[in-house]
JSON list of C-alpha atoms and ligand atoms in Angstrom, two decimals:
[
{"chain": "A", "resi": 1, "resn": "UNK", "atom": "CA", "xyz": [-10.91, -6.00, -19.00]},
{"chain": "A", "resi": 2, "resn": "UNK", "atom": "CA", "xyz": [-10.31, -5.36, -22.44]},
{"chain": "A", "resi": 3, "resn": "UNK", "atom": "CA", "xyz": [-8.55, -8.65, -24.54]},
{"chain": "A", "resi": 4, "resn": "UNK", "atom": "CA", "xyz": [-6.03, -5.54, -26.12]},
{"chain": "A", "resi": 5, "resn": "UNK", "atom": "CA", "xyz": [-5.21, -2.26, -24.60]},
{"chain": "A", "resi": 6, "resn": "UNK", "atom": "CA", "xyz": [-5.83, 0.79, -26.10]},
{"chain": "A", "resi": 7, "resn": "UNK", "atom": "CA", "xyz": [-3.19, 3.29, -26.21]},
{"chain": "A", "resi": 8, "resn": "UNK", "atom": "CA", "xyz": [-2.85, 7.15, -26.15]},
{"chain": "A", "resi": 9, "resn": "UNK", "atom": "CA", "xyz": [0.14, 8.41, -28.01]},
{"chain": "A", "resi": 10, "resn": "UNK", "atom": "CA", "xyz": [0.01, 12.13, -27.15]},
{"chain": "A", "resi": 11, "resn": "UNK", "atom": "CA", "xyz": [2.73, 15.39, -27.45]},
{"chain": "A", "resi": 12, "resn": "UNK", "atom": "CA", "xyz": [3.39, 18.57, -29.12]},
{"chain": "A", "resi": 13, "resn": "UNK", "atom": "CA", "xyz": [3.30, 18.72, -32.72]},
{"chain": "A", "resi": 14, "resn": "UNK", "atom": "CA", "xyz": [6.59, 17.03, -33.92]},
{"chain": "A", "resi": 15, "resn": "UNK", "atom": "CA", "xyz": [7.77, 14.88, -30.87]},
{"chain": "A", "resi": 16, "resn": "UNK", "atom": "CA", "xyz": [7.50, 12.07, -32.83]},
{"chain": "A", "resi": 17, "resn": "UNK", "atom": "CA", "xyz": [3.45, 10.92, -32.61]},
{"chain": "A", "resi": 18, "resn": "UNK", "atom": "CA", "xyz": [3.02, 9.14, -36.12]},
{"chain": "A", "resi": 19, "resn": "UNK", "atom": "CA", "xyz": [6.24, 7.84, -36.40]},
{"chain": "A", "resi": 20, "resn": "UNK", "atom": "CA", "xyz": [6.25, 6.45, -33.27]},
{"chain": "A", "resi": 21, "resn": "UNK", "atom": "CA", "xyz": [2.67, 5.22, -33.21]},
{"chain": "A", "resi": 22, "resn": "UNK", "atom": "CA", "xyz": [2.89, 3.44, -36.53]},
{"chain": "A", "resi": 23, "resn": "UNK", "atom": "CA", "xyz": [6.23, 2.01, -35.70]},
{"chain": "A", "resi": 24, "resn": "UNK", "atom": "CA", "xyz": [4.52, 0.42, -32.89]},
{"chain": "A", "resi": 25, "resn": "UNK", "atom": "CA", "xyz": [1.59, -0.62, -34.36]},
{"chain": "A", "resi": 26, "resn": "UNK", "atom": "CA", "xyz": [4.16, -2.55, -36.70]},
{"chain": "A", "resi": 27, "resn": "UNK", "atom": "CA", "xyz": [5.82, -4.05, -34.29]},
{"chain": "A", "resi": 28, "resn": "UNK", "atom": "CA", "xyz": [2.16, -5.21, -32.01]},
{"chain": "A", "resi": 29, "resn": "UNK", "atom": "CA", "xyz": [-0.22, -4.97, -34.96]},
{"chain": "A", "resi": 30, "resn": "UNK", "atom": "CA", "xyz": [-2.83, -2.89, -33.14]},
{"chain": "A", "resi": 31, "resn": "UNK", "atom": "CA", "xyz": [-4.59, -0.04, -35.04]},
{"chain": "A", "resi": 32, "resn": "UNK", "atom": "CA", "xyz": [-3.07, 2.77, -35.38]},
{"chain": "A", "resi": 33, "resn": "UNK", "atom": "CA", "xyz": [-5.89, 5.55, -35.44]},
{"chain": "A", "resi": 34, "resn": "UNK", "atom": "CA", "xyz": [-4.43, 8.86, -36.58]},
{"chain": "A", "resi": 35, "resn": "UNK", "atom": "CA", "xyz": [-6.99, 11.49, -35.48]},
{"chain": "A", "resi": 36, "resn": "UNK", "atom": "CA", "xyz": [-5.85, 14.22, -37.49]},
{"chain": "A", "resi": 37, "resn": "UNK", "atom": "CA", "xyz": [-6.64, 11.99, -40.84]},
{"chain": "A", "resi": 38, "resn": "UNK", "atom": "CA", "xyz": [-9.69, 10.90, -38.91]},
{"chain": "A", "resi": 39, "resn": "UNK", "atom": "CA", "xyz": [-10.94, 13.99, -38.65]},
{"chain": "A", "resi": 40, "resn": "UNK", "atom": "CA", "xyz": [-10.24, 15.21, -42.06]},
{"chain": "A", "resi": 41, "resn": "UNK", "atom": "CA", "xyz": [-11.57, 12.17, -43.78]},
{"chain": "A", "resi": 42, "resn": "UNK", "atom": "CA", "xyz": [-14.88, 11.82, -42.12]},
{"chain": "A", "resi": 43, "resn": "UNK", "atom": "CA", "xyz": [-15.10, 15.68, -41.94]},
{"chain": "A", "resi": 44, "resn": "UNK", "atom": "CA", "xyz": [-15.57, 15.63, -38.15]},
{"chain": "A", "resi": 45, "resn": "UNK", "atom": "CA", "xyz": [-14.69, 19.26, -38.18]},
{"chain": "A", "resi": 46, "resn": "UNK", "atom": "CA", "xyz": [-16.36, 22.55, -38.20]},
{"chain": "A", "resi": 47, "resn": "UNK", "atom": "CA", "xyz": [-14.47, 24.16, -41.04]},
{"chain": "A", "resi": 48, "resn": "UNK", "atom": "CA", "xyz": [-11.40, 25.04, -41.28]},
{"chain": "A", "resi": 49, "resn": "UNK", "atom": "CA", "xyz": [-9.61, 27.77, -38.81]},
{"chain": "A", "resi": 50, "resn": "UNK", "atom": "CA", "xyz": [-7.16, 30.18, -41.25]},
{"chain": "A", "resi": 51, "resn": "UNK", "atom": "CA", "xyz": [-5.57, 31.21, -38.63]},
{"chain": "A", "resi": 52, "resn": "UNK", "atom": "CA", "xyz": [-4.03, 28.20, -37.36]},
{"chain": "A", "resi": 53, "resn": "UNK", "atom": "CA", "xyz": [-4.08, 26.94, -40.30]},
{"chain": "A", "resi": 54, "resn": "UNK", "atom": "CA", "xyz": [-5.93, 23.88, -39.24]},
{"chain": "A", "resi": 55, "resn": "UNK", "atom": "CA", "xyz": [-9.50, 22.07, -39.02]},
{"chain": "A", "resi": 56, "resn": "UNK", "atom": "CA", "xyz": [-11.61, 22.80, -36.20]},
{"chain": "A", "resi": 57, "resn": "UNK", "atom": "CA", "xyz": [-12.25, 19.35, -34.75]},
{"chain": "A", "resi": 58, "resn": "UNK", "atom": "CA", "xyz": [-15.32, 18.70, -33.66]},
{"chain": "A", "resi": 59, "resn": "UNK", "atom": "CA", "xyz": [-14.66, 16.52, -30.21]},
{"chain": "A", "resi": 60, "resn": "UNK", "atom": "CA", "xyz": [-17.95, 15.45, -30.06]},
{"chain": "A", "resi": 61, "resn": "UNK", "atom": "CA", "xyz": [-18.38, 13.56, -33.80]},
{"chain": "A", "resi": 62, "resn": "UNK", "atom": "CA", "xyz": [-14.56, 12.23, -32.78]},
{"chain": "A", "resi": 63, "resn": "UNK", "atom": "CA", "xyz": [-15.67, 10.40, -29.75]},
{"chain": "A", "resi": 64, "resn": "UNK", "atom": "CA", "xyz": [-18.92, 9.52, -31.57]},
{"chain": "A", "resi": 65, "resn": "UNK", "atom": "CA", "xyz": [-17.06, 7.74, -34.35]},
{"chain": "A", "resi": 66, "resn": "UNK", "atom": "CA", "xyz": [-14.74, 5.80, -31.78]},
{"chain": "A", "resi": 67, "resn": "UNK", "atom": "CA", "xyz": [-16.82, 4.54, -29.19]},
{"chain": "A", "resi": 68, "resn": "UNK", "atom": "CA", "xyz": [-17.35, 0.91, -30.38]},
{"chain": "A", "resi": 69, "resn": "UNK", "atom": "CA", "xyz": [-13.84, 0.44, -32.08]},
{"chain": "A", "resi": 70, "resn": "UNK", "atom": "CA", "xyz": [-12.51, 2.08, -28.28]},
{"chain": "A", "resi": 71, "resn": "UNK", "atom": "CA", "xyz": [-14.28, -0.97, -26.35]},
{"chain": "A", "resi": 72, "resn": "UNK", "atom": "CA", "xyz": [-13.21, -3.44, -28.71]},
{"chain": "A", "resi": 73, "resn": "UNK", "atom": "CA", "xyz": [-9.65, -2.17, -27.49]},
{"chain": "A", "resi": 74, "resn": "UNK", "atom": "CA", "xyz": [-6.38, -2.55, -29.74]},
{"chain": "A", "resi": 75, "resn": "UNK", "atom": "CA", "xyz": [-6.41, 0.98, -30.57]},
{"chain": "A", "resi": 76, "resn": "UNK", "atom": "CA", "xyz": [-3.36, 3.35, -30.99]},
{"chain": "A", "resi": 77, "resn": "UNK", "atom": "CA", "xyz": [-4.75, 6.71, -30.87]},
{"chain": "A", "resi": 78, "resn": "UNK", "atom": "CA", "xyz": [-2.31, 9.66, -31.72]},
{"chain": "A", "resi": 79, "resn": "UNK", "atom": "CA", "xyz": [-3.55, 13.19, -31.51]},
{"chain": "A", "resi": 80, "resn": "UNK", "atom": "CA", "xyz": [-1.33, 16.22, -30.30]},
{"chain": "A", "resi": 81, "resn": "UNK", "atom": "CA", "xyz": [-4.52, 17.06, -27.43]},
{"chain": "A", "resi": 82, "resn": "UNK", "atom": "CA", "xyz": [-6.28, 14.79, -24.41]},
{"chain": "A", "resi": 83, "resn": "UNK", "atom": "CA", "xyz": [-8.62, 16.01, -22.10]},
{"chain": "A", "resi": 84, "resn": "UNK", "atom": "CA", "xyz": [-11.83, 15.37, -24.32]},
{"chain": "A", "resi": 85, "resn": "UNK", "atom": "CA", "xyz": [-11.37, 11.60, -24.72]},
{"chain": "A", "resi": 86, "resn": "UNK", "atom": "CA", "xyz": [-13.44, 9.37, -22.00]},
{"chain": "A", "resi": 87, "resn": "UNK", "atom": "CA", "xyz": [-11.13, 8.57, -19.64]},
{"chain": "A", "resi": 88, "resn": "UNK", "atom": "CA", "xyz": [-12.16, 5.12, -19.36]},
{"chain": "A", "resi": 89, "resn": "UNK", "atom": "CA", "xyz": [-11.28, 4.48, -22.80]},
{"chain": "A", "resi": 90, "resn": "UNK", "atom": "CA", "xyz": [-7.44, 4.06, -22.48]},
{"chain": "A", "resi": 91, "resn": "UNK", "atom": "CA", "xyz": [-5.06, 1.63, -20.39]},
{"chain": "A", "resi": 92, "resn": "UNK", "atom": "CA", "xyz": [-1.79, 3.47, -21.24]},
{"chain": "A", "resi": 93, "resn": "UNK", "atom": "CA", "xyz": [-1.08, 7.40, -22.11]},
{"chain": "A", "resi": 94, "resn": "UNK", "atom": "CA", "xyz": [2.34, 7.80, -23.84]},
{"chain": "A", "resi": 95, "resn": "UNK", "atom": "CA", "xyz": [3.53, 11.67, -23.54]},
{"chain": "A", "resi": 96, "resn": "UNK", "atom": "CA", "xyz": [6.25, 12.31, -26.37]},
{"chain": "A", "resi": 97, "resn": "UNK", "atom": "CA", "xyz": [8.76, 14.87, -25.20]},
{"chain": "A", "resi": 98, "resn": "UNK", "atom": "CA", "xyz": [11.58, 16.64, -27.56]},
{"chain": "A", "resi": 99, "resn": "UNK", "atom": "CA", "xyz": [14.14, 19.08, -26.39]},
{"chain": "A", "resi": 100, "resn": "UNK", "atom": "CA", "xyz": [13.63, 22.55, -27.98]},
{"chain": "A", "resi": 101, "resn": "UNK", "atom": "CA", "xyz": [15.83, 23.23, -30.60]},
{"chain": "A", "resi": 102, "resn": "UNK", "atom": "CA", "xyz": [15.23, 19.90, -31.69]},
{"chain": "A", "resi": 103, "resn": "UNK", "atom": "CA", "xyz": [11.79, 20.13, -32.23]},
{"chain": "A", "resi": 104, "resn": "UNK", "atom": "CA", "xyz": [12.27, 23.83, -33.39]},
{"chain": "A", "resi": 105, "resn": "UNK", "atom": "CA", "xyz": [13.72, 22.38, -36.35]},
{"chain": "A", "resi": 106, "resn": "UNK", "atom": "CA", "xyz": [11.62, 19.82, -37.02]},
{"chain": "A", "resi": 107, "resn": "UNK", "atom": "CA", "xyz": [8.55, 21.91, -37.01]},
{"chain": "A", "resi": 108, "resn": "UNK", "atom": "CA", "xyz": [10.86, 24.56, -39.30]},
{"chain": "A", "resi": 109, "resn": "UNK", "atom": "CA", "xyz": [11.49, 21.79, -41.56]},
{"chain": "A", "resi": 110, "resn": "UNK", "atom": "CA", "xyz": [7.31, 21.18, -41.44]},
{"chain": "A", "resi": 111, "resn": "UNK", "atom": "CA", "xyz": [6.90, 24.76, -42.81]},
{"chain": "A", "resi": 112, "resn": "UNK", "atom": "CA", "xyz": [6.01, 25.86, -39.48]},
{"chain": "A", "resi": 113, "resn": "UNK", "atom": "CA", "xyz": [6.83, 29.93, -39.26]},
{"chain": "A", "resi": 114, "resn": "UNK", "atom": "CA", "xyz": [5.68, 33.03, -36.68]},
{"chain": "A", "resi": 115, "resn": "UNK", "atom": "CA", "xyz": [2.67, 32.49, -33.88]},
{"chain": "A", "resi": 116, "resn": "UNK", "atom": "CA", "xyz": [2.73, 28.32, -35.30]},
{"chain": "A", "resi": 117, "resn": "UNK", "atom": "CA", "xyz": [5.82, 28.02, -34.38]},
{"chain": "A", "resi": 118, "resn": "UNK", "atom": "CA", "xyz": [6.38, 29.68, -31.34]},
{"chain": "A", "resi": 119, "resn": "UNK", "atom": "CA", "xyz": [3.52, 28.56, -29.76]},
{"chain": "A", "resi": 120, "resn": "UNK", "atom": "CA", "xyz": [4.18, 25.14, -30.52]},
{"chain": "A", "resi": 121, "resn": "UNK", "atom": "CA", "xyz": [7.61, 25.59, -28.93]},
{"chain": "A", "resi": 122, "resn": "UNK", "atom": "CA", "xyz": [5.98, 26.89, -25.76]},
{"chain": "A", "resi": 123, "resn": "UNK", "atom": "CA", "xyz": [3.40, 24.57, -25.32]},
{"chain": "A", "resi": 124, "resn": "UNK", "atom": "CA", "xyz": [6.65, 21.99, -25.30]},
{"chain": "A", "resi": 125, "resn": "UNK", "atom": "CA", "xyz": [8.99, 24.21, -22.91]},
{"chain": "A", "resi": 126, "resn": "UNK", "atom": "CA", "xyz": [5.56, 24.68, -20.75]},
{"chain": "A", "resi": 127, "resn": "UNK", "atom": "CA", "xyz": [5.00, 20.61, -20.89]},
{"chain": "A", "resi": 128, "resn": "UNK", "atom": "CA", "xyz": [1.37, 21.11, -21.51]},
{"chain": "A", "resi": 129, "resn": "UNK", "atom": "CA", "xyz": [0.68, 18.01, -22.41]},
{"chain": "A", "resi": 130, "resn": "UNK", "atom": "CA", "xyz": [2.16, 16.12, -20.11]},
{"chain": "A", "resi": 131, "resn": "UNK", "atom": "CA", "xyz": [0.34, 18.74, -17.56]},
{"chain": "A", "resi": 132, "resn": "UNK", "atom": "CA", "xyz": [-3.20, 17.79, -19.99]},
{"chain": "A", "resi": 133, "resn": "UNK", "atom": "CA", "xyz": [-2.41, 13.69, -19.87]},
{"chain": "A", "resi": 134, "resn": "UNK", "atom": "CA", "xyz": [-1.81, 14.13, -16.14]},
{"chain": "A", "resi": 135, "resn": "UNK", "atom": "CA", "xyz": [-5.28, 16.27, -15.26]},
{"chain": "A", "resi": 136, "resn": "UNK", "atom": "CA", "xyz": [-7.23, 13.96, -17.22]},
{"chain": "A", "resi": 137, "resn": "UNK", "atom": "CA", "xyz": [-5.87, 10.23, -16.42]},
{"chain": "A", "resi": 138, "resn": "UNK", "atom": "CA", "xyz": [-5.08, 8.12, -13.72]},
{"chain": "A", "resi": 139, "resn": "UNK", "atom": "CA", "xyz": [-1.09, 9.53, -12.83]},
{"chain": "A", "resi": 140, "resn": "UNK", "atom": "CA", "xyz": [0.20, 5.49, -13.10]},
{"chain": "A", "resi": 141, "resn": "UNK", "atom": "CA", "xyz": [-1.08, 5.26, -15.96]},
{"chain": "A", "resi": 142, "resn": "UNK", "atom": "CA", "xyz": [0.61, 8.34, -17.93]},
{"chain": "A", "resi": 143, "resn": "UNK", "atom": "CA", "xyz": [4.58, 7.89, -19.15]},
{"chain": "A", "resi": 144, "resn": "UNK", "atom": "CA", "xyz": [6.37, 10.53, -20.47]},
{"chain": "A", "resi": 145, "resn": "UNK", "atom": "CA", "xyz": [8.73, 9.71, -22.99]},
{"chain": "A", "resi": 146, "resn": "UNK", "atom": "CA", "xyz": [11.79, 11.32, -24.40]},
{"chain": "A", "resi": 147, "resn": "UNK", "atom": "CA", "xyz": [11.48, 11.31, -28.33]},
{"chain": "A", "resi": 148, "resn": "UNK", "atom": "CA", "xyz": [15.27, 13.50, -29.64]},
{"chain": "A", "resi": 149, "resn": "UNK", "atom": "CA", "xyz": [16.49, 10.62, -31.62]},
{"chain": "A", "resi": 150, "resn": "UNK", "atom": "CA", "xyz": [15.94, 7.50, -33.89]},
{"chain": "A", "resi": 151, "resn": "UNK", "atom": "CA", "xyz": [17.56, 5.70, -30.71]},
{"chain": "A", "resi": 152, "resn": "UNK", "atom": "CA", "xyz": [14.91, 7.06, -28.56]},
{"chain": "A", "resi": 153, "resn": "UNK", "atom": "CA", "xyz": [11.97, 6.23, -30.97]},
{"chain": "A", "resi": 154, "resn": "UNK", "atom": "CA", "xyz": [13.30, 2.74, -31.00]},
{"chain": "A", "resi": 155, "resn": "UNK", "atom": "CA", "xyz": [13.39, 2.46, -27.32]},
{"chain": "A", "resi": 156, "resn": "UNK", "atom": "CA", "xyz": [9.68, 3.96, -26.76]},
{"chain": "A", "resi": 157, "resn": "UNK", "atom": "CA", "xyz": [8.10, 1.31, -29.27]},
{"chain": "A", "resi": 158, "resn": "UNK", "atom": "CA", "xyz": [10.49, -1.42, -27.45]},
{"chain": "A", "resi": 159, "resn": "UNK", "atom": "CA", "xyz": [8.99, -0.75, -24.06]},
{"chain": "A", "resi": 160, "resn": "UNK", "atom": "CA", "xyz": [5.99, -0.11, -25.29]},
{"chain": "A", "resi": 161, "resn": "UNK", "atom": "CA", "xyz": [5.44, -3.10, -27.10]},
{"chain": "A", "resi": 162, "resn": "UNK", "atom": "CA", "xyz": [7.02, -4.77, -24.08]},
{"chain": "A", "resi": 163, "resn": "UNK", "atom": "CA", "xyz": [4.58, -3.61, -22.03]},
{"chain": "A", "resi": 164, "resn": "UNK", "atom": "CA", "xyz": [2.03, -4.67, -24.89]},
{"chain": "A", "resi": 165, "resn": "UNK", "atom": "CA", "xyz": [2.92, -8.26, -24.63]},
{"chain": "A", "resi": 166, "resn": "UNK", "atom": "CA", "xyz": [2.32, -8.61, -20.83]},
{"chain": "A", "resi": 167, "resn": "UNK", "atom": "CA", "xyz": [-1.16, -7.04, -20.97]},
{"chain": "A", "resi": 168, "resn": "UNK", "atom": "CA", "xyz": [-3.45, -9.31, -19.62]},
{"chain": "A", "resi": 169, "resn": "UNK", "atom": "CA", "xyz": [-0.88, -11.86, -18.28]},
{"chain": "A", "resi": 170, "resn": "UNK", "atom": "CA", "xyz": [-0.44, -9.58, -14.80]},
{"chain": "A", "resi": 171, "resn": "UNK", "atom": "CA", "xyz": [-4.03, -9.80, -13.62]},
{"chain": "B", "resi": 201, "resn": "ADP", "atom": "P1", "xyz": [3.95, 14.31, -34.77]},
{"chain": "B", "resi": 201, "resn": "ADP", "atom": "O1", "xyz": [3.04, 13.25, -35.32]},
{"chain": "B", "resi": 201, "resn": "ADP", "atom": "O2", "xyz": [4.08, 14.26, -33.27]},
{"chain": "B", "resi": 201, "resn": "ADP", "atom": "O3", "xyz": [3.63, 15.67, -35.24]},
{"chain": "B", "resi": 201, "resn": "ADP", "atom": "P2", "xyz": [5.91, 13.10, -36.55]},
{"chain": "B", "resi": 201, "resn": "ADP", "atom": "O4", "xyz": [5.87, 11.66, -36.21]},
{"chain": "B", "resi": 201, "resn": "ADP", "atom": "O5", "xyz": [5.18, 13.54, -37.77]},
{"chain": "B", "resi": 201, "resn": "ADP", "atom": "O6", "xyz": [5.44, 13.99, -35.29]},
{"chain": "B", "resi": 201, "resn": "ADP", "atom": "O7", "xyz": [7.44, 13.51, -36.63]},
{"chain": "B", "resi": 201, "resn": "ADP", "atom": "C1", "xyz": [7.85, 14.79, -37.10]},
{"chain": "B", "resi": 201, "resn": "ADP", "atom": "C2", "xyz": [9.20, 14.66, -37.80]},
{"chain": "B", "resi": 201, "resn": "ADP", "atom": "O8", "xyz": [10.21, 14.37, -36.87]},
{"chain": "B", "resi": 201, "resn": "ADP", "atom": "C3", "xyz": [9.26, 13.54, -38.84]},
{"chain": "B", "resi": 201, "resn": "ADP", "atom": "O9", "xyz": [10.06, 13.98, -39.91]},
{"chain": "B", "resi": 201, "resn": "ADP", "atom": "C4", "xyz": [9.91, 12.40, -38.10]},
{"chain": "B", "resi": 201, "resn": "ADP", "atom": "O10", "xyz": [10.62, 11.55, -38.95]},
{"chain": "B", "resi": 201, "resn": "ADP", "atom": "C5", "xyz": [10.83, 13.13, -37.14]},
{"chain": "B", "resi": 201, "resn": "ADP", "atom": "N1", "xyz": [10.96, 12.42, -35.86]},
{"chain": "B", "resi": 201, "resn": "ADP", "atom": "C6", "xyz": [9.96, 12.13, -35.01]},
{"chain": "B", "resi": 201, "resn": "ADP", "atom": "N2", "xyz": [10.41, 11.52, -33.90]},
{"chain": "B", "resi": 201, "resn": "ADP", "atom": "C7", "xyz": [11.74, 11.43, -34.04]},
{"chain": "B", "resi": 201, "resn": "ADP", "atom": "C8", "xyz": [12.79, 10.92, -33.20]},
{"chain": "B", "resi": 201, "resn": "ADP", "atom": "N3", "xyz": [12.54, 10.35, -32.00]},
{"chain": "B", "resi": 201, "resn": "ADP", "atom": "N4", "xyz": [14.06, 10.99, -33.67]},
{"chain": "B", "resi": 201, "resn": "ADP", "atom": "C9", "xyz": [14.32, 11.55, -34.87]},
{"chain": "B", "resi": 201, "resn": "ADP", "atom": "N5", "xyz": [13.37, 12.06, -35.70]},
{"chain": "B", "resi": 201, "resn": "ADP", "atom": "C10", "xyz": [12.11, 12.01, -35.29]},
{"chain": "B", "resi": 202, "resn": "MN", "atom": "MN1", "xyz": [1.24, 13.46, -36.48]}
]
């Protein structure tokens, strides 16, 4: 067993992922790995994709790049996707949920307009990545969490880091 968990911090675009994950690594100073930035900085991409307006990450180079800091553990990982990290790698998958009109304006307030939007809204109503976290991890270790307010981000990193503290005293 690994001396610090690694985390997955996962959702639609604008639940709350990078203000919730560096909230949290704040409050239980583990590393808060941001794999959008990651991706962009190291150029693990294959160019960028004009239509969504985004890179095209290359999942291979990501996993590549993490390995050793993953088994070390003490890893907050936030990325808005799930299914292509090794399984093995986490000990807790955090699902960040947001009811619809709330995230519709958030993502507004992004600059998010036409097909980004909308599909970004359905992939929420559809609960895709709850539906991704579940098909790819172990179901007791996957928590979805509500993310509408300031209250509720507070909350999440509470239990969270909760949960955080007792790792390792259990077993
Ligand atoms: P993500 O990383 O999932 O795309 P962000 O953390 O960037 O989401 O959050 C998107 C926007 O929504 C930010 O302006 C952030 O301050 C706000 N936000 C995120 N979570 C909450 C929440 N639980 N309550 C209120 N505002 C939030
Ligand atoms: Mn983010």
């Amino acid at each position: 067993m690994r001396s610090k968990p690694n985390i997955l911090v996962t959702g639609t675009p604008g639940t709350g992922k990078t203000t919730t994950s560096s909230a949290l690594s704040e409050a239980t100073h583990l590393r808060h790995i941001n794999i959008g930035d990651l991706v962009k900085d190291k150029k693990l991409h294959d160019g960028w994709d004009d239509e969504l307006q985004c890179y095209i990450i290359n999942e291979d180079l990501v996993c590549d790049e993490l390995e050793d800091i993953m088994e070390q553990g003490g890893n907050i990982v936030d990325y808005h996707g799930c299914d292509f990290f090794p399984e093995r790698w986490f000990d807790r998958v955090v699902v960040l949920q947001t009811e619809n009109s709330v995230l519709y304006d958030r993502l507004s307030k992004r600059g998010y307009t036409g097909a980004k939007l909308t599909n970004n809204i359905e992939c929420e109503i559809f609960q895709e990545l709850l539906e991704e976290a579940k098909d790819s991890y172990r179901e007791e270790i996957v928590v979805a969490m509500k993310s509408d307010t300031v209250d509720d981000m507070s909350r999440n990193v509470e239990v969270i880091t909760e949960w955080v503290s007792s790792w390792g005293a259990a077993t």
